[in-house]
CSV table of C-alpha atoms and ligand atoms in Angstrom, one decimal:
chain,number,residue,atom,x,y,z
R,498,MET,CA,102.6,115.9,103.3
R,499,THR,CA,105.7,117.8,101.7
R,500,ALA,CA,105.4,119.7,98.5
R,501,ASP,CA,108.2,116.9,96.7
R,502,ALA,CA,105.3,114.1,97.2
R,503,GLY,CA,103.3,115.9,94.3
R,504,ARG,CA,104.2,116.3,91.0
R,505,PRO,CA,106.0,119.1,89.1
R,506,VAL,CA,103.7,122.7,90.2
R,507,ASP,CA,104.0,126.3,88.0
R,508,ASP,CA,106.6,128.8,90.0
R,509,ASN,CA,103.7,130.4,91.6
R,510,VAL,CA,102.0,128.1,93.2
R,511,VAL,CA,104.2,127.6,97.1
R,512,TRP,CA,103.7,124.5,99.2
R,513,HIS,CA,101.7,125.0,102.1
R,514,THR,CA,102.7,123.9,105.2
R,515,HIS,CA,100.0,123.5,108.6
R,516,PRO,CA,100.4,123.0,111.9
R,517,VAL,CA,98.7,119.9,112.2
R,518,THR,CA,101.1,117.3,111.0
R,519,ARG,CA,99.6,114.3,109.7
R,520,GLN,CA,101.6,112.4,113.2
R,521,ASP,CA,99.8,114.2,114.8
R,522,ARG,CA,96.5,113.2,113.6
R,523,GLU,CA,98.2,109.2,113.4
R,524,GLY,CA,98.3,110.1,116.8
R,525,LEU,CA,95.3,110.8,117.5
R,526,HIS,CA,93.8,107.8,116.1
R,527,LYS,CA,96.3,105.6,117.6
R,528,HIS,CA,97.0,103.9,114.2
R,529,GLN,CA,99.2,104.6,110.7
R,530,GLY,CA,97.5,106.6,107.8
R,531,THR,CA,98.0,103.2,105.3
R,532,VAL,CA,97.4,102.0,102.4
R,533,LEU,CA,96.1,98.2,101.9
R,534,TRP,CA,95.6,98.4,97.5
R,535,PHE,CA,93.9,95.6,96.2
R,536,THR,CA,94.6,93.7,92.7
R,537,GLY,CA,93.0,91.8,91.1
R,538,LEU,CA,91.0,91.0,88.1
R,539,SER,CA,87.3,91.6,88.7
R,540,GLY,CA,85.3,89.1,90.6
R,541,SER,CA,88.9,87.9,91.8
R,542,GLY,CA,87.0,88.7,95.2
R,543,LYS,CA,89.0,92.4,96.0
R,544,SER,CA,85.5,94.3,97.1
R,545,THR,CA,84.2,91.5,99.2
R,546,LEU,CA,87.9,91.2,100.9
R,547,ALA,CA,88.2,95.0,101.8
R,548,GLY,CA,85.0,94.9,102.6
R,549,ALA,CA,85.2,92.5,105.6
R,550,LEU,CA,88.2,93.2,106.9
R,551,GLU,CA,86.5,97.2,106.7
R,552,GLN,CA,84.1,95.7,108.9
R,553,VAL,CA,86.3,94.5,111.2
R,554,LEU,CA,89.0,97.1,111.1
R,555,HIS,CA,85.8,99.7,112.5
R,556,GLN,CA,84.5,97.3,115.0
R,557,ARG,CA,88.0,97.5,116.8
R,558,GLY,CA,87.7,101.8,116.8
R,559,VAL,CA,90.1,102.3,113.3
R,560,SER,CA,89.2,104.6,111.6
R,561,THR,CA,89.3,104.0,107.7
R,562,TYR,CA,87.5,104.2,103.7
R,563,LEU,CA,86.8,101.9,101.0
R,564,LEU,CA,87.2,103.3,97.1
R,565,ASP,CA,86.0,100.2,95.7
R,566,GLY,CA,86.3,100.8,91.8
R,567,ASP,CA,82.6,100.6,90.7
R,568,ASN,CA,81.2,103.1,93.5
R,569,PHE,CA,84.5,106.1,92.2
R,570,ARG,CA,83.5,105.8,88.1
R,571,HIS,CA,80.1,106.6,89.7
R,572,GLY,CA,81.1,110.0,90.3
R,573,LEU,CA,85.1,111.3,90.5
R,574,CYS,CA,85.9,109.2,87.7
R,575,ARG,CA,82.8,109.3,85.8
R,576,ASP,CA,84.9,110.6,82.4
R,577,LEU,CA,86.8,107.7,82.2
R,578,GLY,CA,86.6,104.1,79.9
R,579,PHE,CA,88.7,101.3,80.1
R,580,SER,CA,91.7,102.5,77.6
R,581,ASP,CA,94.8,102.0,78.6
R,582,ASP,CA,95.2,105.5,79.2
R,583,ASP,CA,91.4,106.1,80.7
R,584,ARG,CA,92.7,103.3,83.1
R,585,ARG,CA,96.2,105.5,84.1
R,586,GLU,CA,94.3,108.6,84.4
R,587,ASN,CA,92.0,105.8,87.1
R,588,ILE,CA,94.9,105.2,89.8
R,589,ARG,CA,96.1,107.7,89.1
R,590,ARG,CA,93.3,110.2,90.5
R,591,VAL,CA,92.8,107.1,93.2
R,592,GLY,CA,96.4,107.7,94.1
R,593,GLU,CA,96.2,111.6,94.9
R,594,VAL,CA,92.7,110.4,96.5
R,595,ALA,CA,94.7,107.7,98.8
R,596,ARG,CA,97.3,110.2,99.6
R,597,LEU,CA,94.9,112.5,101.0
R,598,MET,CA,93.6,110.1,103.8
R,599,VAL,CA,97.1,108.5,104.8
R,600,ASP,CA,97.6,112.0,104.8
R,601,ALA,CA,94.7,112.2,107.5
R,602,GLY,CA,96.3,109.3,108.9
R,603,LEU,CA,92.9,106.7,107.5
R,604,ILE,CA,93.9,103.4,107.0
R,605,VAL,CA,92.8,103.6,103.2
R,606,LEU,CA,91.6,100.1,101.4
R,607,THR,CA,91.6,100.3,98.0
R,608,ALA,CA,89.2,98.1,95.4
R,609,PHE,CA,90.6,98.6,92.0
R,610,ILE,CA,91.7,95.7,89.1
R,611,SER,CA,94.4,98.7,88.2
R,612,PRO,CA,96.1,96.1,86.1
R,613,HIS,CA,99.5,98.2,85.2
R,614,ARG,CA,102.1,97.7,87.3
R,615,ALA,CA,103.7,100.7,86.3
R,616,GLU,CA,100.4,103.0,87.8
R,617,ARG,CA,101.0,100.2,91.3
R,618,GLN,CA,104.7,101.2,91.5
R,619,LEU,CA,103.4,105.1,91.1
R,620,VAL,CA,100.9,105.3,93.8
R,621,ARG,CA,103.5,103.3,95.6
R,622,ASP,CA,106.0,106.2,95.3
R,623,MET,CA,103.2,108.9,96.0
R,624,LEU,CA,102.7,107.8,99.4
R,625,PRO,CA,105.1,107.8,102.3
R,626,ALA,CA,107.7,104.5,102.5
R,627,GLY,CA,105.9,101.7,103.7
R,628,ARG,CA,102.1,103.2,103.8
R,629,PHE,CA,101.4,101.4,100.0
R,630,ILE,CA,100.8,98.1,100.9
R,631,GLU,CA,99.8,95.7,98.0
R,632,VAL,CA,97.6,92.5,98.6
R,633,PHE,CA,96.9,90.1,94.9
R,634,VAL,CA,94.0,88.9,95.0
R,635,ASP,CA,94.8,85.9,93.1
R,636,THR,CA,91.9,84.2,92.0
R,637,PRO,CA,92.4,82.0,88.0
R,638,LEU,CA,90.7,83.9,85.3
R,639,ALA,CA,88.1,80.9,84.7
R,640,VAL,CA,86.9,81.0,88.6
R,641,CYS,CA,86.3,84.8,88.2
R,642,GLU,CA,84.9,83.9,85.1
R,643,ALA,CA,82.0,81.7,86.4
R,644,ARG,CA,81.8,83.3,89.6
R,645,ASP,CA,80.5,86.5,86.9
R,646,PRO,CA,78.2,88.5,89.3
R,647,LYS,CA,77.6,91.0,86.7
R,648,GLY,CA,77.5,88.9,84.0
R,649,LEU,CA,80.8,90.8,81.9
R,650,TYR,CA,82.9,88.2,81.4
R,651,GLN,CA,79.4,86.4,79.3
R,652,LYS,CA,79.9,89.9,78.1
R,653,ALA,CA,83.3,90.4,76.9
R,654,ARG,CA,83.4,86.4,75.7
R,655,SER,CA,80.3,88.1,73.7
R,656,GLY,CA,82.0,90.5,71.9
R,657,GLU,CA,79.7,93.1,73.6
R,658,LEU,CA,82.1,94.4,76.0
R,659,ARG,CA,85.5,95.5,75.0
R,660,ASN,CA,88.6,96.1,76.6
R,661,PHE,CA,87.9,93.6,79.2
R,662,THR,CA,89.7,92.2,81.6
R,663,GLY,CA,92.0,89.3,81.5
R,664,ILE,CA,89.7,88.5,78.3
R,665,ASP,CA,91.1,91.4,75.5
R,666,THR,CA,93.6,93.1,77.5
R,667,VAL,CA,95.9,92.5,80.3
R,668,TYR,CA,96.3,91.8,83.5
R,669,GLU,CA,99.9,92.1,85.5
R,670,ALA,CA,99.9,89.8,87.7
R,671,PRO,CA,102.2,91.7,91.1
R,672,GLN,CA,105.7,90.2,90.8
R,673,ARG,CA,106.7,91.0,94.5
R,674,PRO,CA,103.5,91.9,96.5
R,675,ASP,CA,102.9,92.6,100.4
R,676,LEU,CA,100.5,89.9,100.2
R,677,HIS,CA,99.7,87.6,97.9
R,678,LEU,CA,96.6,85.8,99.2
R,679,ASP,CA,94.5,82.4,97.4
R,680,GLY,CA,91.6,84.0,96.5
R,681,GLU,CA,89.6,81.0,96.6
R,682,GLN,CA,90.5,80.7,100.2
R,683,LEU,CA,87.2,81.4,102.8
R,684,VAL,CA,86.7,85.1,102.9
R,685,THR,CA,87.0,84.8,107.1
R,686,ASN,CA,91.2,83.2,106.4
R,687,LEU,CA,91.4,85.8,104.2
R,688,THR,CA,90.6,88.5,106.3
R,689,GLY,CA,92.2,86.9,109.6
R,690,ARG,CA,96.7,87.0,106.5
R,691,LEU,CA,95.3,91.1,106.3
R,692,LEU,CA,95.1,92.1,110.0
R,693,ASP,CA,98.3,89.4,111.1
R,694,LEU,CA,99.9,91.7,108.4
R,695,LEU,CA,98.8,94.9,110.4
R,696,ASP,CA,100.1,93.4,112.6
R,697,GLU,CA,103.2,92.2,112.0
R,698,ARG,CA,104.2,95.7,110.2
R,699,VAL,CA,102.7,97.7,114.2
R,700,ILE,CA,100.5,100.0,111.5
R,701,ILE,CA,97.8,99.5,114.6
R,702,ASN,CA,99.0,101.1,118.2
R,703,PHE,CA,95.8,100.2,120.2
V,1204,PPS,N1,86.3,96.3,80.0
V,1204,PPS,C1,86.5,96.4,81.2
V,1204,PPS,N2,87.5,96.1,82.2
V,1204,PPS,C2,87.2,95.3,83.1
V,1204,PPS,N3,86.7,95.6,84.2
V,1204,PPS,C3,85.5,96.7,83.4
V,1204,PPS,C4,85.0,97.2,82.6
V,1204,PPS,N4,83.8,97.4,82.3
V,1204,PPS,C5,83.0,97.5,83.1
V,1204,PPS,N5,83.9,96.5,84.0
V,1204,PPS,C6,83.3,97.2,85.6
V,1204,PPS,O1,84.8,98.6,86.1
V,1204,PPS,C7,85.1,97.8,87.7
V,1204,PPS,C8,86.5,98.3,87.5
V,1204,PPS,O2,87.0,99.3,86.9
V,1204,PPS,P1,88.7,99.5,87.5
V,1204,PPS,O3,88.0,101.2,88.4
V,1204,PPS,O4,88.6,98.9,89.3
V,1204,PPS,O5,89.2,99.3,87.1
V,1204,PPS,S1,90.8,100.0,86.5
V,1204,PPS,O6,91.4,100.4,88.0
V,1204,PPS,O7,90.7,101.4,86.0
V,1204,PPS,O8,91.1,98.6,85.5
V,1204,PPS,C9,84.1,96.4,87.2
V,1204,PPS,O9,84.2,95.8,89.0
V,1204,PPS,P2,84.6,94.7,89.7
V,1204,PPS,O10,84.8,93.2,89.0
V,1204,PPS,O11,84.7,94.6,91.0
V,1204,PPS,O12,86.8,95.0,89.4
V,1204,PPS,C10,83.5,96.1,86.2
V,1204,PPS,O13,82.3,95.6,87.5
V,1205,ADP,N1,87.2,84.0,98.9
V,1205,ADP,C1,86.2,84.5,98.1
V,1205,ADP,N2,85.2,83.1,97.5
V,1205,ADP,C2,84.5,82.8,97.6
V,1205,ADP,N3,84.0,83.7,96.3
V,1205,ADP,C3,84.1,84.5,96.9
V,1205,ADP,C4,85.1,84.7,97.4
V,1205,ADP,N4,85.2,86.6,97.8
V,1205,ADP,C5,84.7,86.8,96.9
V,1205,ADP,N5,83.4,86.0,96.2
V,1205,ADP,C6,82.8,86.1,95.4
V,1205,ADP,O1,82.9,86.6,94.0
V,1205,ADP,C7,82.6,87.5,93.9
V,1205,ADP,C8,83.2,88.6,93.4
V,1205,ADP,O2,83.3,89.1,94.6
V,1205,ADP,P1,83.7,90.4,93.9
V,1205,ADP,O3,84.5,91.0,96.3
V,1205,ADP,O4,82.6,91.7,94.5
V,1205,ADP,O5,85.0,91.2,93.3
V,1205,ADP,P2,86.2,91.8,92.4
V,1205,ADP,O6,85.4,93.3,93.9
V,1205,ADP,O7,87.4,92.0,92.1
V,1205,ADP,O8,85.5,92.4,90.9
V,1205,ADP,C9,81.3,87.7,94.1
V,1205,ADP,O9,79.7,87.1,93.8
V,1205,ADP,C10,81.5,87.1,96.1
V,1205,ADP,O10,80.2,87.1,96.8
């Protein structure tokens, strides 16, 4: 990881370069540190797909880690809500954590709504070229709302929950995702599409 990957820092803070590099760690893992960034509406299937893919990769001996929106908001981002500013800060922090994990040589799967194009681009720009793979889980709002596994759409429609993505706040769909998935297809088919993409990009070198 290089100093220019970070934000401007105090002149008195100097970047340290260490003898073991990302490339060394990737050689050990036999795959490239990469982020698979799942984005989509609440209920679109991000967590389900990321979990299914992680299970397959893990069984194949790939070192993975899944960062999940709901879980992050119990810890590192527990101070944040759902205003535009808080979502921006949420995604910036997730991006920084993902960047460290990529530097560690892991295949990172993230499941965050990440509704704004600008923040998704910010995370892409934090990472080495080609190491951010944007996966759009494209499930119509009506389908997500019918699924409603946590009853949140119902609360949003009744006005009990404000700033709910797709109801009273924006979701900016990716214009050129690396992979565009129809979130109504079978999970096994979608997992297959993801594995094909990892093959095409030669992310894993077993
Ligand atoms: N107002 C509002 N809007 C959207 N989602 C809400 C809201 N309040 C709570 N939740 C729950 O929080 C999960 C989304 O968190 P994220 O960190 O992924 O959101 S974001 O990327 O910062 O927009 C989201 O999880 P998923 O359903 O898994 O996407 C919801 O369970
Ligand atoms: N491809 C799919 N087909 C049918 N149901 C799905 C599919 N993917 C996810 N689901 C279901 O939809 C609901 C929301 O999925 P989840 O992965 O929690 O979405 P998200 O993480 O985007 O909020 C869950 O009940 C899950 O079982």
